[in-house]
CSV table of C-alpha atoms in Angstrom, one decimal:
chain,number,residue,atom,x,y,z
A,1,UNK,CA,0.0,0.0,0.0
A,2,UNK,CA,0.9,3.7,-1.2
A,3,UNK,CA,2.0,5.6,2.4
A,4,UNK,CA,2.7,8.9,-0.1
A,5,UNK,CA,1.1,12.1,2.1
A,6,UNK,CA,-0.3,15.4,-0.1
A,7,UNK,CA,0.4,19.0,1.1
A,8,UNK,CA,-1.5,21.2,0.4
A,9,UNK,CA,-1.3,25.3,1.1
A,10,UNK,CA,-2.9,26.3,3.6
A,11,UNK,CA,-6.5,28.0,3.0
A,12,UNK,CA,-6.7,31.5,3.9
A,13,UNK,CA,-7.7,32.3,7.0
A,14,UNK,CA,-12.0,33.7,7.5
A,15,UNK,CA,-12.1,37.1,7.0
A,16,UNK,CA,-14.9,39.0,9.2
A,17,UNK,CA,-15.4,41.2,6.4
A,18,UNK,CA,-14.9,41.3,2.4
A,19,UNK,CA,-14.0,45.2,3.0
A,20,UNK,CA,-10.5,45.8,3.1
A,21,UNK,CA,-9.4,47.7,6.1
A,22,UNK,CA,-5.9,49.1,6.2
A,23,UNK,CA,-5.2,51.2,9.4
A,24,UNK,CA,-1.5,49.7,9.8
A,25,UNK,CA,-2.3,48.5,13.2
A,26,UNK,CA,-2.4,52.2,14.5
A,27,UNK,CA,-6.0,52.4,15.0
A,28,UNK,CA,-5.8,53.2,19.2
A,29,UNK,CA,-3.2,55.8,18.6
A,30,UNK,CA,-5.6,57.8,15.7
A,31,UNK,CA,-8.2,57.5,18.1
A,32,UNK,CA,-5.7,58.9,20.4
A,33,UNK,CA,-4.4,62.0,18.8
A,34,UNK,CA,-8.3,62.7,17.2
A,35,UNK,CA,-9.3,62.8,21.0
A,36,UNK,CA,-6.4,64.3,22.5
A,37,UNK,CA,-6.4,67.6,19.8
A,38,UNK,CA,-10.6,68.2,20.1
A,39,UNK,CA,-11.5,66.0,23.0
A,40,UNK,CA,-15.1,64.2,23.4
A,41,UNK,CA,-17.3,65.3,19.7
A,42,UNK,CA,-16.5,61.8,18.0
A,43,UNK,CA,-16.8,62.9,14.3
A,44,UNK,CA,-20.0,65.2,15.1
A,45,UNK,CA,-19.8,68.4,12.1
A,46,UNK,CA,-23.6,69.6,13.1
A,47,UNK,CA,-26.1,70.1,15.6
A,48,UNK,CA,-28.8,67.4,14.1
A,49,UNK,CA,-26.3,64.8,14.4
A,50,UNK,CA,-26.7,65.2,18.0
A,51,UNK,CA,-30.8,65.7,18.2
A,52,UNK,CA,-31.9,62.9,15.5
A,53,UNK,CA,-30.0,60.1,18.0
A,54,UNK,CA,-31.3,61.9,21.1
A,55,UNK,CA,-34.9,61.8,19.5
A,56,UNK,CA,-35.1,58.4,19.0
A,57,UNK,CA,-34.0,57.4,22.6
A,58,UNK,CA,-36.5,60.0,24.1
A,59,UNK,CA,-39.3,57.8,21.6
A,60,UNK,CA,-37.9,54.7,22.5
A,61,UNK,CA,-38.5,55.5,26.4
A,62,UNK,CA,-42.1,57.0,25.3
A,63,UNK,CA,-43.3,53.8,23.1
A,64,UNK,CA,-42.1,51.3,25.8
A,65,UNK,CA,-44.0,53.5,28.6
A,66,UNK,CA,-47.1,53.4,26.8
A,67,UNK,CA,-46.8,49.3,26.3
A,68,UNK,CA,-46.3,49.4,22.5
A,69,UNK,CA,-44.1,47.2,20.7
A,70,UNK,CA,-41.2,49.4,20.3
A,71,UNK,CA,-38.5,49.3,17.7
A,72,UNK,CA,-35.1,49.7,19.2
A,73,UNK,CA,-33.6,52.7,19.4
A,74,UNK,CA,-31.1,52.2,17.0
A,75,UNK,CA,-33.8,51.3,14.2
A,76,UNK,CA,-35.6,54.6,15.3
A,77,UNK,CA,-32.4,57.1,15.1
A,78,UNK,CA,-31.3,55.3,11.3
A,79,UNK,CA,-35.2,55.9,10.3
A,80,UNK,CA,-35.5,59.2,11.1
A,81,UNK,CA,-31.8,60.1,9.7
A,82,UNK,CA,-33.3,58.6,6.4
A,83,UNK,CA,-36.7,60.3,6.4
A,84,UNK,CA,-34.8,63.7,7.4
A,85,UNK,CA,-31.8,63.1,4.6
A,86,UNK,CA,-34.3,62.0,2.0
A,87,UNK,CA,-37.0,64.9,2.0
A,88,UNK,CA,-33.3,67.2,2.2
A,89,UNK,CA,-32.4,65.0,-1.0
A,90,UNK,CA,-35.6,65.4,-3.2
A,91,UNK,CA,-36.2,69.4,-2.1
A,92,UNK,CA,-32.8,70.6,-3.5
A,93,UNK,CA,-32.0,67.3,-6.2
A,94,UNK,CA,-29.6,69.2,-8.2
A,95,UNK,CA,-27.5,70.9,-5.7
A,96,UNK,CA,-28.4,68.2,-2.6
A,97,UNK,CA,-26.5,69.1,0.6
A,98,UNK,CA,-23.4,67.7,1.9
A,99,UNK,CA,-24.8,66.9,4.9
A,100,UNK,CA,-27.4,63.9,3.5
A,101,UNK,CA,-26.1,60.1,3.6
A,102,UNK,CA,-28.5,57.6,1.5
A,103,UNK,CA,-28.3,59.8,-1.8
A,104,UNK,CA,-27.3,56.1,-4.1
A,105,UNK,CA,-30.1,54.7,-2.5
A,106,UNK,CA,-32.6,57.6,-2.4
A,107,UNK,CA,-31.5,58.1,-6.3
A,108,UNK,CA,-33.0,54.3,-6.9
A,109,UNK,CA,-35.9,55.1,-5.8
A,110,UNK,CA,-37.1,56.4,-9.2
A,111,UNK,CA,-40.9,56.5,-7.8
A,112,UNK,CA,-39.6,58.5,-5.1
A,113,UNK,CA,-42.8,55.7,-3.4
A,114,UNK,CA,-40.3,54.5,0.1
A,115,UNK,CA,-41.2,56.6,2.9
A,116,UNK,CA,-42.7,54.2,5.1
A,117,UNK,CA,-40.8,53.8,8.5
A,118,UNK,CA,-40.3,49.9,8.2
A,119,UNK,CA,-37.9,50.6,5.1
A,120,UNK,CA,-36.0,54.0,5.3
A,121,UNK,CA,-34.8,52.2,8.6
A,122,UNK,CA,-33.1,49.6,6.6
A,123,UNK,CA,-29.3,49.2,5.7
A,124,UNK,CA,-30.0,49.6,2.3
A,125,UNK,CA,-30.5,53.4,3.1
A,126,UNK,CA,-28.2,53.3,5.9
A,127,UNK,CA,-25.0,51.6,5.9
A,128,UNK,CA,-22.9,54.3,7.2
A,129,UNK,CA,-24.8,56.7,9.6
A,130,UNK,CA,-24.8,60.1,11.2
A,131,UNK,CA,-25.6,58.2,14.3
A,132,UNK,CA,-22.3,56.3,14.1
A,133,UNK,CA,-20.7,59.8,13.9
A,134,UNK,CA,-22.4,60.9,16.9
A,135,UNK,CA,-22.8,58.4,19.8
A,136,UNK,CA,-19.0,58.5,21.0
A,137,UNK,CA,-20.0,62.7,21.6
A,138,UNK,CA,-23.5,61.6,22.9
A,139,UNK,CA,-22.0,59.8,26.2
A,140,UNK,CA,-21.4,61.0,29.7
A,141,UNK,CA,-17.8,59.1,29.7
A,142,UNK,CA,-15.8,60.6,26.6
A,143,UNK,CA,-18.5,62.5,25.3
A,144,UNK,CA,-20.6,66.1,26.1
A,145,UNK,CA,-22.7,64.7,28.7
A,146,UNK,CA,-26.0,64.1,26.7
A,147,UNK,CA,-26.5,60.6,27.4
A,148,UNK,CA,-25.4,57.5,30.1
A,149,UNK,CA,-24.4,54.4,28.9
A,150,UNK,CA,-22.0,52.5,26.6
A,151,UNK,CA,-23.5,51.2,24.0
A,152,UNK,CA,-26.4,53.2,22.1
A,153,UNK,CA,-29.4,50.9,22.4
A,154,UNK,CA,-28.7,50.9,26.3
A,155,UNK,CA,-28.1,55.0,26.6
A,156,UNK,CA,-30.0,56.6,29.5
A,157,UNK,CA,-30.9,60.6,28.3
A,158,UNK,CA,-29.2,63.1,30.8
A,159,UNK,CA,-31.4,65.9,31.6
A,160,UNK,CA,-29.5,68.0,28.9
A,161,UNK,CA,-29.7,65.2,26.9
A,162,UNK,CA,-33.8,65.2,26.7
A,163,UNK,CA,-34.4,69.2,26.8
A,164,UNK,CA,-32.1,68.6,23.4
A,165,UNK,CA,-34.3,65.6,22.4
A,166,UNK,CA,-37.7,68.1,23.3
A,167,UNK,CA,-36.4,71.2,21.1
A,168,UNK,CA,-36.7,69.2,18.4
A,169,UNK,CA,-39.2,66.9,19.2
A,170,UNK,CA,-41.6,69.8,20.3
A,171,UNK,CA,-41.2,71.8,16.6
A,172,UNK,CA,-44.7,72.6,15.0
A,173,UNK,CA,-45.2,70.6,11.9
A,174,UNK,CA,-48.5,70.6,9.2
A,175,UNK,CA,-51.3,72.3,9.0
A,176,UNK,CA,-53.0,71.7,12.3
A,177,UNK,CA,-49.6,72.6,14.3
A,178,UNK,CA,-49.1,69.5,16.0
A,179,UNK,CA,-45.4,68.4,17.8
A,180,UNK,CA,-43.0,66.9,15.6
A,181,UNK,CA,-42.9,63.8,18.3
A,182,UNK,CA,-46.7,63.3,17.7
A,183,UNK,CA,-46.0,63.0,14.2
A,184,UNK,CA,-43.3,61.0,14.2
A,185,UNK,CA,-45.0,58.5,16.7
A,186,UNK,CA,-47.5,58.1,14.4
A,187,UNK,CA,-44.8,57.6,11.4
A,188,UNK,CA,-42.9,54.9,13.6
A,189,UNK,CA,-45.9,52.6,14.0
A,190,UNK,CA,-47.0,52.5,10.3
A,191,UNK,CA,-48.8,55.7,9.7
A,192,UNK,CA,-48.3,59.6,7.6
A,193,UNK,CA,-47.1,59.8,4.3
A,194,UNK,CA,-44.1,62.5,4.6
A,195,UNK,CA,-44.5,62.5,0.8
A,196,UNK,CA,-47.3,64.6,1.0
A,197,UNK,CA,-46.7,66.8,4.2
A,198,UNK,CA,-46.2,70.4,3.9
A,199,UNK,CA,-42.3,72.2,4.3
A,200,UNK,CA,-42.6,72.4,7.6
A,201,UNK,CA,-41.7,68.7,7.7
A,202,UNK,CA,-38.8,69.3,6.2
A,203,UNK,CA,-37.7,72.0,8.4
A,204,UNK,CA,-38.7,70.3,11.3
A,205,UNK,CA,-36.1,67.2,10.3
A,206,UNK,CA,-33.5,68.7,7.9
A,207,UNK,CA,-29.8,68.1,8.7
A,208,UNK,CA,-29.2,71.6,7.7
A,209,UNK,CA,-31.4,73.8,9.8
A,210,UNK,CA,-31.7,73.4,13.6
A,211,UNK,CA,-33.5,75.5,16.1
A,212,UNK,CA,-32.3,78.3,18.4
A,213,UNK,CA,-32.9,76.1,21.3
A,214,UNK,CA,-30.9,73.4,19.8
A,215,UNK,CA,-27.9,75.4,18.9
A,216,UNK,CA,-28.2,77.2,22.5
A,217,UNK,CA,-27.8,73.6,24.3
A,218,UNK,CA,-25.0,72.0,22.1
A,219,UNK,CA,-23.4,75.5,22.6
A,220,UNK,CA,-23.6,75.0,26.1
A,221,UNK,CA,-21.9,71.6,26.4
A,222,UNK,CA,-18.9,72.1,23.7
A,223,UNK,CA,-18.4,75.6,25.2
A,224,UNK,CA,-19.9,76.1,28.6
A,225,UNK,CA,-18.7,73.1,31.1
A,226,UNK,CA,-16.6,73.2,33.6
A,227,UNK,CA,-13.9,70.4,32.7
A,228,UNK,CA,-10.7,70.2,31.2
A,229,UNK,CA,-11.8,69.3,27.5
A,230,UNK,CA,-14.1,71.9,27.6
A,231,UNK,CA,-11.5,74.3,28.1
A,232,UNK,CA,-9.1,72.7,25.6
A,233,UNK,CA,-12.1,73.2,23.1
A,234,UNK,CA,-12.6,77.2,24.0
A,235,UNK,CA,-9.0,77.7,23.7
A,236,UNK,CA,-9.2,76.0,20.1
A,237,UNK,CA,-12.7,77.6,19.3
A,238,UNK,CA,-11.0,81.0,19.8
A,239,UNK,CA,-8.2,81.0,17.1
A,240,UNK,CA,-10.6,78.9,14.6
A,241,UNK,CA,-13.2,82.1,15.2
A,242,UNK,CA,-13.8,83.1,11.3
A,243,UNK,CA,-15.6,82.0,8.6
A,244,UNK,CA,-12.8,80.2,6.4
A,245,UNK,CA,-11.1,77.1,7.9
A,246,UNK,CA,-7.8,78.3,8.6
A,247,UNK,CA,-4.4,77.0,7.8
A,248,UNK,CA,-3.4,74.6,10.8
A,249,UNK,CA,0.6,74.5,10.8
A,250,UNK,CA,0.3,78.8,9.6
A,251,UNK,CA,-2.6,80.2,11.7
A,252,UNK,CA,-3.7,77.6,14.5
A,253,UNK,CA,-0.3,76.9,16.1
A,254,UNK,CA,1.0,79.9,15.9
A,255,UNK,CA,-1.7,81.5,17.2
A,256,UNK,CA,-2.6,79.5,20.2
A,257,UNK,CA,1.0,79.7,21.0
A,258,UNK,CA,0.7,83.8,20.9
A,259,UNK,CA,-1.7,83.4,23.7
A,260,UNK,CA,-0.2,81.3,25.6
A,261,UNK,CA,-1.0,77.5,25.3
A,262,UNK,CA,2.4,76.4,24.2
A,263,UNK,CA,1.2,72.9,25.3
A,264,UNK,CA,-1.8,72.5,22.9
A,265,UNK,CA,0.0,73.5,19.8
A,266,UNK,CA,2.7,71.1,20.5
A,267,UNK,CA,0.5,68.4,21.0
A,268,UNK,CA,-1.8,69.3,17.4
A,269,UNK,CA,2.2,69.2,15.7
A,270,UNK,CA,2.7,65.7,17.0
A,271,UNK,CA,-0.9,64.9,16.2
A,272,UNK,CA,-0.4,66.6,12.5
A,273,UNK,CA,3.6,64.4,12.3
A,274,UNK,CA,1.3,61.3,13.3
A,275,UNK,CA,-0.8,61.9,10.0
A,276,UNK,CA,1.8,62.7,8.4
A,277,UNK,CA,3.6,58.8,9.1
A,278,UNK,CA,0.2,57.9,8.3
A,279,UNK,CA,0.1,59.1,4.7
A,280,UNK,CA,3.5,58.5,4.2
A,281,UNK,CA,2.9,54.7,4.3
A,282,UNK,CA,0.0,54.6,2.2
A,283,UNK,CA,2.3,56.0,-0.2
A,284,UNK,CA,5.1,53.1,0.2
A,285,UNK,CA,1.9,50.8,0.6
A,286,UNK,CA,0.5,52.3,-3.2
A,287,UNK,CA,4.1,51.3,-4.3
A,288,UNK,CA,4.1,48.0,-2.9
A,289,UNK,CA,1.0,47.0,-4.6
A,290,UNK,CA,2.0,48.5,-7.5
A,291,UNK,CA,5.2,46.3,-7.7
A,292,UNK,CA,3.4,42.7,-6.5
A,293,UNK,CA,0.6,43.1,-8.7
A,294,UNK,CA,2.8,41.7,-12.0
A,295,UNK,CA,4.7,39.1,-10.3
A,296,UNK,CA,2.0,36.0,-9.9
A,297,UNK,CA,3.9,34.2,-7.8
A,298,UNK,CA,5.1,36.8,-5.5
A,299,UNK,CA,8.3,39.6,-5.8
A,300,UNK,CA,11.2,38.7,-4.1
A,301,UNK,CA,12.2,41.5,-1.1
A,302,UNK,CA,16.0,41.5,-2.8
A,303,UNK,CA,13.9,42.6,-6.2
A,304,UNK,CA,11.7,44.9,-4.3
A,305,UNK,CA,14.6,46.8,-3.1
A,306,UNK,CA,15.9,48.0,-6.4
A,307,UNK,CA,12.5,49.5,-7.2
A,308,UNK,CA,13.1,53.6,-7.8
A,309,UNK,CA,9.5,54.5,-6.4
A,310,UNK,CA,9.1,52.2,-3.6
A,311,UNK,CA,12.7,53.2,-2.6
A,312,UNK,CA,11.6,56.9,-2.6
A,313,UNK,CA,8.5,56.2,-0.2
A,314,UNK,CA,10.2,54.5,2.2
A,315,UNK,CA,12.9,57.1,2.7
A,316,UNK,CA,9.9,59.2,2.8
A,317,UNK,CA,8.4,57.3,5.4
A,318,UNK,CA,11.2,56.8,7.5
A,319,UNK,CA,11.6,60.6,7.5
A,320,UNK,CA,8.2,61.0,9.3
A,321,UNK,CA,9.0,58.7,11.6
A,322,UNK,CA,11.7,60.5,12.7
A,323,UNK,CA,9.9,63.8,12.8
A,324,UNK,CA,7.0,62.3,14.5
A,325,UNK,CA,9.4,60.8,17.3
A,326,UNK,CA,10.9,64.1,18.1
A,327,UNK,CA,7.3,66.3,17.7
A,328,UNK,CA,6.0,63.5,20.1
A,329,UNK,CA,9.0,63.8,22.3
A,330,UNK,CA,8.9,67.8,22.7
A,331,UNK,CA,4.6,67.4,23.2
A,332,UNK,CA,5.8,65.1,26.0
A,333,UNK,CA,3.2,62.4,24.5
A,334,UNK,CA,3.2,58.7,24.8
A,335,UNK,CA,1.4,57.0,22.8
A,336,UNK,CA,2.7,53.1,22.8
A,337,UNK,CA,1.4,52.0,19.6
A,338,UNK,CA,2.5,55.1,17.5
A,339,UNK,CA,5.7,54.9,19.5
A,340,UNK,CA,6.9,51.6,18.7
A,341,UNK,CA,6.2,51.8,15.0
A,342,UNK,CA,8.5,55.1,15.0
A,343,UNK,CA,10.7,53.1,16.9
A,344,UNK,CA,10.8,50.7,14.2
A,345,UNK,CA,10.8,52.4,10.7
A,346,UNK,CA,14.0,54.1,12.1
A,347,UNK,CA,15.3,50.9,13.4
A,348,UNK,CA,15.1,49.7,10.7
A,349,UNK,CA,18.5,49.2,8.7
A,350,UNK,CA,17.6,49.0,5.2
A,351,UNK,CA,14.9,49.0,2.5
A,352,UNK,CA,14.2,45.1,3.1
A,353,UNK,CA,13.6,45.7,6.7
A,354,UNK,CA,11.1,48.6,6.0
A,355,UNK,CA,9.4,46.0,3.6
A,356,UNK,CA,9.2,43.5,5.9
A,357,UNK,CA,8.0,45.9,8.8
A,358,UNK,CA,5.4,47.3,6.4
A,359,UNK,CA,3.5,44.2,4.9
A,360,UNK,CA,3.9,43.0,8.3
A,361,UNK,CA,0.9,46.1,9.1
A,362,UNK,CA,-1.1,44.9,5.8
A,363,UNK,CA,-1.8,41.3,6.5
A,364,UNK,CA,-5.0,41.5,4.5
A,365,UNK,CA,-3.5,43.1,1.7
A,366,UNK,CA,0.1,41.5,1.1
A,367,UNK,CA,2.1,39.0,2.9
A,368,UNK,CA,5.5,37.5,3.5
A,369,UNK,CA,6.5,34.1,2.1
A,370,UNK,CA,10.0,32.4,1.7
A,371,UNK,CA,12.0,35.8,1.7
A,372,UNK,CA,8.9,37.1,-1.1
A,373,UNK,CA,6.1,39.5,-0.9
A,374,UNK,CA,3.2,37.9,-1.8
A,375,UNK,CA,-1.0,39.0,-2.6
A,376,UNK,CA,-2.7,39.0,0.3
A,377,UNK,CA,-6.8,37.5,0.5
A,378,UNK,CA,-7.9,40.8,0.0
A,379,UNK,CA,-5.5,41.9,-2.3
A,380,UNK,CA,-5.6,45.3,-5.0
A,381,UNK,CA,-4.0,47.6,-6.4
A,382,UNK,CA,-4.4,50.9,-4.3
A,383,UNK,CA,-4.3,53.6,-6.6
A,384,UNK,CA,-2.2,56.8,-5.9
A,385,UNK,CA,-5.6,59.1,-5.6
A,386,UNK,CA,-7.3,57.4,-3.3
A,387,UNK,CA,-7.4,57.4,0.4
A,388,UNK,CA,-6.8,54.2,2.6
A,389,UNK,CA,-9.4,55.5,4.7
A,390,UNK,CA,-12.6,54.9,1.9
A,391,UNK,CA,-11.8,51.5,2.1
A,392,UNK,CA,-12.9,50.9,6.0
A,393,UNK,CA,-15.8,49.9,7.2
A,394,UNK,CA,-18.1,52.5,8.3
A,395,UNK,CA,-16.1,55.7,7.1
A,396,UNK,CA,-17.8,58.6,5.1
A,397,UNK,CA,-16.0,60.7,3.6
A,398,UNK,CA,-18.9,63.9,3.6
A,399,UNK,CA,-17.6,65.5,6.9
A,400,UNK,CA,-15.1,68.5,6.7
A,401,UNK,CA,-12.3,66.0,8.1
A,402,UNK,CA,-12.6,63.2,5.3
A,403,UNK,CA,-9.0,62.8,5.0
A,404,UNK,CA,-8.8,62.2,9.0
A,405,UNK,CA,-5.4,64.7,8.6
A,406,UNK,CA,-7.1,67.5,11.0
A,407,UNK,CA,-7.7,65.6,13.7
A,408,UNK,CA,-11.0,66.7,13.9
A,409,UNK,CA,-10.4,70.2,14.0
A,410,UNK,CA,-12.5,71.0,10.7
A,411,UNK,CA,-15.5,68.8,12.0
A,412,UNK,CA,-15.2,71.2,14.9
A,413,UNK,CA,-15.0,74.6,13.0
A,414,UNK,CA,-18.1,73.5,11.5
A,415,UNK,CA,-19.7,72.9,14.2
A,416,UNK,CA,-18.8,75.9,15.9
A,417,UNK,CA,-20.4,77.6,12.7
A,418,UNK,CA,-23.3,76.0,13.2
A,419,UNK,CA,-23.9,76.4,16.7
A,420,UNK,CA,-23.3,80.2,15.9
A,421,UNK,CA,-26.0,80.5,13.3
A,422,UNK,CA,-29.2,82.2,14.3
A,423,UNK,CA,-32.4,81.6,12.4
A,424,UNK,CA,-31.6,78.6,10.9
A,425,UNK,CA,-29.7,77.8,7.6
């Protein structure tokens, strides 16, 4: 009898998701800096980000006290988001604002006939959410105080938290002036057509008008506590106080240093160097894709090294890495994850240990193999214009900071816009 054995390759391992994620193991230490440069708004831009997920808990609580079958809050805040970005979408079709998420979706809907509750509250229409954007800000722990609790279905409203929900629940909407919560009750368990309701509706939802009462209350928490992020976000408000986002490196450093607060501007340089290490390995990361994608079976590291381009971006890279260590070092931040990759691009002795280092952070996307770089199970060509970032899971790229290289410091001059607004748009 035959004893001859068969090897076989290994298959690749399950992937959670088809979407290919590539954050170079540096997630924490974005989260980090984002938080540490405008603490506690998540990736909020404008007030109704804030006041749609509020609403929905505040209806939640109300259905469930009045014994009806209540859909989870989460169903509620994506429904409403939908029915709000969807009227915004088909009032202004040609110019639609940069504010609404769902526009593919609303766009299919040629009949313009979805506006029932039960299907705007789906993921067709919601994949990526405001509500997403906004629950990190909407806590008590890490956020402005709206709402207690972790997780968004489980969120308790703070008193602030429901006098935001009521200013926008108690907004007059048709022709009988009722409350905008009546309506939407109504809406939630299978009733109204919001097709054929007057503006008012519109107003009453839109992500680009908010009330007086709103804006006063968000006001109030981003500029008005008592706490240390508070008062890291006034000192920031007050240089970013005109209409045109200004120049970070020319105008906001230099300016909060002027008044004093050496410390912050330091720490939004480091922050800035940390993007800056960031982009400088999607750029060696475009190269290496660029140069596996013709070799089948794999380039050989020794091959790699003589490529002119790939060369270039790691030197590049290796450069940031060596800024950001010593714009970290004079912010006196520590950061271990951000730390130790510094650490190690300038460890590193030569090109085929930065190519080693580097696939090593894109294990979905290449991999190592016999002294070769090899395609990865979610392997592409990343092209030179786009971002890394478009490819994540649950990242928009309408908000002022698409390009995450702010640090959320043009969400937060938006915001501070539209806080600042009186009378609406």
């Amino acid at each position: 009898m035959s004893t001859t054995s068969y090897w076989f390759s290994p298959a690749p391992s399950k992937l959670d998701s088809s979407r290919l994620s590539l954050d170079f193991g540096l997630r924490a230490a974005d989260l980090f800096f984002r938080e540490l440069v405008v603490p506690e708004i998540g990736r909020i831009w404008f007030v109704r980000q804030l006041s749609w997920p509020l609403a929905a808990l505040a209806l939640h609580e109300e259905l469930r006290r009045q014994g009806a079958n209540s859909p989870k809050s989460t169903a509620i805040c994506h429904g409403i988001e939908s029915l709000a970005c969807k009227l915004e979408f088909f009032a202004h079709p040609e110019s639609p604002s940069d504010r609404i998420l769902g526009s593919r979706a609303f766009r299919r809907d040629k009949t313009e006939a979805v506006w029932n509750f039960s299907q705007l509250s789906q993921p067709h229409y919601v994949r990526n959410t405001h509500r997403q954007a906004a629950t990190r800000a909407l806590r008590s722990a890490g956020g402005l105080g709206f709402a207690a609790g972790t997780r968004f279905d489980l969120l308790e409203l703070e008193p602030v938290g429901r006098a935001l929900a009521d200013a926008f629940l108690e907004q007059r909407v048709g022709r009988g002036g009722g409350s905008l919560r009546r309506w939407l009750t109504d809406w939630l368990q299978g009733g109204q057509d919001p097709h054929r309701q007057p503006d008012s509706l519109l107003k009453a939802l839109s992500p680009t008008y908010s009330t007086p009462e709103e804006k006063d209350l968000v006001r109030s928490r981003l500029l008005g506590t008592s706490s240390e992020a508070c008062e890291k976000r006034k000192k920031l408000a007050h240089v970013l106080n005109s209409a045109e986002f200004p120049d970070i490196e020319k105008f906001v450093v230099p300016n909060l240093k002027s008044e004093g607060h050496g410390q912050q501007a330091d720490e939004i340089v480091a922050a800035r160097a940390f993007g800056a290490i960031l982009d400088r390995a999607r750029d060696a990361t475009i190269a290496l894709t660029q140069a596996v994608e013709p070799e089948r079976g794999g380039a050989l590291i020794t091959q790699l090294t003589r490529c002119a381009s790939l060369r270039k971006a790691l030197g590049r890279l290796r450069v940031a890495a060596e800024s950001f260590r010593s714009k970290a070092g004079a912010a006196k931040i520590h950061e271990s994850t951000s730390e130790a990759f510094g650490d190690a691009l300038t460890a590193a002795h030569n090109d085929a240990e930065a190519i080693s280092l580097l696939v090593g952070r894109v294990g979905e996307l290449l991999a190592l193999a016999d002294g070769s770089v090899i395609r990865g199970a979610l392997f592409r060509v990343v092209d030179a214009s786009e971002s890394l970032e478009e490819f994540e899971e649950g990242v928009t790229t309408i908000e002022p900071d698409y390009t995450g290289r702010t640090f959320r410091i043009a969400n937060f001059h938006t915001l501070l816009r539209d806080v600042a607004q009186r009378g609406g748009k």
